[in-house]
Short mmCIF file of C-alpha atoms in Angstrom, two decimals:
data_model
loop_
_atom_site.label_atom_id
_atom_site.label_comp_id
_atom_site.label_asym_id
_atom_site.label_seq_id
_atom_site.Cartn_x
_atom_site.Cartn_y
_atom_site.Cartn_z
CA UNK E 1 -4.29 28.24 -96.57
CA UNK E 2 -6.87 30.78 -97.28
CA UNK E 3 -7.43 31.82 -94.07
CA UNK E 4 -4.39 32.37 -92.86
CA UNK E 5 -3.36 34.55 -95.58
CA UNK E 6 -6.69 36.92 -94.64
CA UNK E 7 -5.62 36.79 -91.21
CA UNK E 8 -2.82 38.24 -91.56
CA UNK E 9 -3.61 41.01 -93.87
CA UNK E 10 -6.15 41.71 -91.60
CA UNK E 11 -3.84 42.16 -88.87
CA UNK E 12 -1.74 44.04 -90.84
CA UNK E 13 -4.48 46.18 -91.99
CA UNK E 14 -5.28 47.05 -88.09
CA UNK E 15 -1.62 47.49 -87.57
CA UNK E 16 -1.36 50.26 -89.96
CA UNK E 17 -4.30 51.88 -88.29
CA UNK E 18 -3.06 51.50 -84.75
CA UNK E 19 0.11 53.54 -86.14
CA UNK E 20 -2.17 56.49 -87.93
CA UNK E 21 -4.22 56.64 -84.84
CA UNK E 22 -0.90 56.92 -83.13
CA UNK E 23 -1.26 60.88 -83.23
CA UNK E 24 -4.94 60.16 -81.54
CA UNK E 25 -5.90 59.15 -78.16
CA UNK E 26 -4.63 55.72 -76.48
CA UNK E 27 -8.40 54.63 -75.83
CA UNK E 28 -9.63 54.26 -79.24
CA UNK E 29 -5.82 52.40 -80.47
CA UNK E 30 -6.58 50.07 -77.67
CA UNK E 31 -10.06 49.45 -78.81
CA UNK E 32 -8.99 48.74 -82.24
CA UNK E 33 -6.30 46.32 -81.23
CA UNK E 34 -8.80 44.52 -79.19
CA UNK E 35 -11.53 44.60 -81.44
CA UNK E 36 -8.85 43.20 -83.68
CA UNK E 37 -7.87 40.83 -81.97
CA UNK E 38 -11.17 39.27 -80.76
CA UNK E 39 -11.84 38.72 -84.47
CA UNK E 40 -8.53 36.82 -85.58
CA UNK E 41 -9.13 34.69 -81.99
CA UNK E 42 -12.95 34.21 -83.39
CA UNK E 43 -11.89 33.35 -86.83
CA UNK E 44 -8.95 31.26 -85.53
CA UNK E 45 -11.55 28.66 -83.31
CA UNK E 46 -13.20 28.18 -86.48
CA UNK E 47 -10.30 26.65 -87.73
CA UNK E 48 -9.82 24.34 -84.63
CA UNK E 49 -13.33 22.66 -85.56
CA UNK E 50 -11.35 20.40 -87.85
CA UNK E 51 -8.17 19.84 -85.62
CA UNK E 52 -10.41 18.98 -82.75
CA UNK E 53 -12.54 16.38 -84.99
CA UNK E 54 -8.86 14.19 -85.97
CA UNK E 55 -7.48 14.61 -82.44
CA UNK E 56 -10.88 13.00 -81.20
CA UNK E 57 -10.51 10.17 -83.45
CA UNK E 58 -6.79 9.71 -82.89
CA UNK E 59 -7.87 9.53 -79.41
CA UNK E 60 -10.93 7.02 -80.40
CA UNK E 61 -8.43 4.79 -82.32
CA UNK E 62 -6.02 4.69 -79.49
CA UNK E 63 -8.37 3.43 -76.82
CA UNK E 64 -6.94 6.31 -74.36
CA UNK E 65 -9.46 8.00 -71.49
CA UNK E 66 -11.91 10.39 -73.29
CA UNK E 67 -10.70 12.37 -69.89
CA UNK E 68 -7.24 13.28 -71.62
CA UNK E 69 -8.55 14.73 -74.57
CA UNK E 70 -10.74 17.14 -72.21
CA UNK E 71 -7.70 18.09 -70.48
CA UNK E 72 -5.53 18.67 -74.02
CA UNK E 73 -8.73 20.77 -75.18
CA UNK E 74 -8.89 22.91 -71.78
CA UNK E 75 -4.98 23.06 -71.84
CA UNK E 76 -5.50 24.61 -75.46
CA UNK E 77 -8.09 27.07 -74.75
CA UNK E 78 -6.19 27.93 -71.52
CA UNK E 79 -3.37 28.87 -73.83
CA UNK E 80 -5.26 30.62 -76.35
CA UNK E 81 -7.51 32.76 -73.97
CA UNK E 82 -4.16 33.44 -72.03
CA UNK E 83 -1.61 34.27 -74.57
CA UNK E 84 -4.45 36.74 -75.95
CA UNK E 85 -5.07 38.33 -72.65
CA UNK E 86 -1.55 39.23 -72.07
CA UNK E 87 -0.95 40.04 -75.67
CA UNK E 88 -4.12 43.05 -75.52
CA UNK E 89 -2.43 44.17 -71.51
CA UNK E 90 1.21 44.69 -73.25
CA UNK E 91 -0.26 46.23 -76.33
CA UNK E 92 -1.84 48.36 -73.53
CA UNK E 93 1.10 49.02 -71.98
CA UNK E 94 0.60 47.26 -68.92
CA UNK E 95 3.30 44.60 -68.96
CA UNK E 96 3.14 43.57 -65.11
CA UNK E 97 -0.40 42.70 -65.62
CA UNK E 98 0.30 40.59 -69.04
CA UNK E 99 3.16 38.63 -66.77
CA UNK E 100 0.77 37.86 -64.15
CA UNK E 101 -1.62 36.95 -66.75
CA UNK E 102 0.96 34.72 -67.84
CA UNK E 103 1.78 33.46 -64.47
CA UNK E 104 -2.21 32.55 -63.90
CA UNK E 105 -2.16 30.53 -67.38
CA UNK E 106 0.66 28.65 -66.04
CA UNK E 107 -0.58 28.05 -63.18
CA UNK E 108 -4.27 27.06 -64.46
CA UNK E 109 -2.38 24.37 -66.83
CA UNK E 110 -0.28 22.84 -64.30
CA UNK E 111 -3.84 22.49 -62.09
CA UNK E 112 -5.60 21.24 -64.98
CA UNK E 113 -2.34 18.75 -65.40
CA UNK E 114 -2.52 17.25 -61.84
CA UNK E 115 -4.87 14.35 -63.09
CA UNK E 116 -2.70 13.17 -65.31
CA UNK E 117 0.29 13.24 -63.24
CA UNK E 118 -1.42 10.94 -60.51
CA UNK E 119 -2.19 8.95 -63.27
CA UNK E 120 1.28 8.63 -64.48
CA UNK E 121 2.94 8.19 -61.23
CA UNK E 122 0.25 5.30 -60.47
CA UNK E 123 1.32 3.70 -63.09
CA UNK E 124 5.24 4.29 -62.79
CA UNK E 125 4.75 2.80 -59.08
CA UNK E 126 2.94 -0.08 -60.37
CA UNK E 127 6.08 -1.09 -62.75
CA UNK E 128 8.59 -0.65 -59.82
CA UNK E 129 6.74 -3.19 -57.87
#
């Protein structure tokens, strides 16, 4: 509960300073937002240490592939690196380049997905017959 509550006054803490470096150039507001942000994403994973142990041994107790919890993992750091990559490009201003970021996470999941859905459908056919 702890951490969370230091997250966010650090993030309001660089939000204030974004808006009195408003008056100053756009390089160093963009630096701080990134800089920023880098450490919330770093301080966040440190928190997923914990998540990642109980998911593993929900996953152990359920007998399911050891390959789907890789996939759940990359789908979650796909999400994470991607929602942070457009956040920083429409802090930046570029917007078209956060959508396309976007578009490439989506993309990346549905890729990583694929697996899983031959999987499923495998086993949907087998049922049927």
């Amino acid at each position: 509960m702890m951490d969370i509550v230091i997250i966010c006054a650090f993030a309001m803490f660089s939000a204030v300073m974004c808006l009195w470096l408003k008056t100053d150039t756009r390089e160093i507001r963009f630096l701080l937002t990134a800089v920023s942000c880098i450490v919330i994403l770093l301080k966040t994973v440190d928190s997923l240490s914990g998540i990642i142990a109980e998911i593993r041994s929900l996953f152990t107790i359920s007998g399911l592939d050891p390959e789907y919890l890789r996939i759940l993992l990359k789908g979650l750091g796909i999400c994470h690196i991607t929602g942070f990559t457009s956040g920083v490009c429409r802090d930046s201003g570029e917007s078209a380049l956060a959508e396309q970021t976007v578009i490439a996470g989506k993309t990346a999941l549905v890729l990583l997905a694929l697996p899983m859905l031959e999987t499923l459908i495998c086993f949907l056919k087998s049922l049927l017959q």
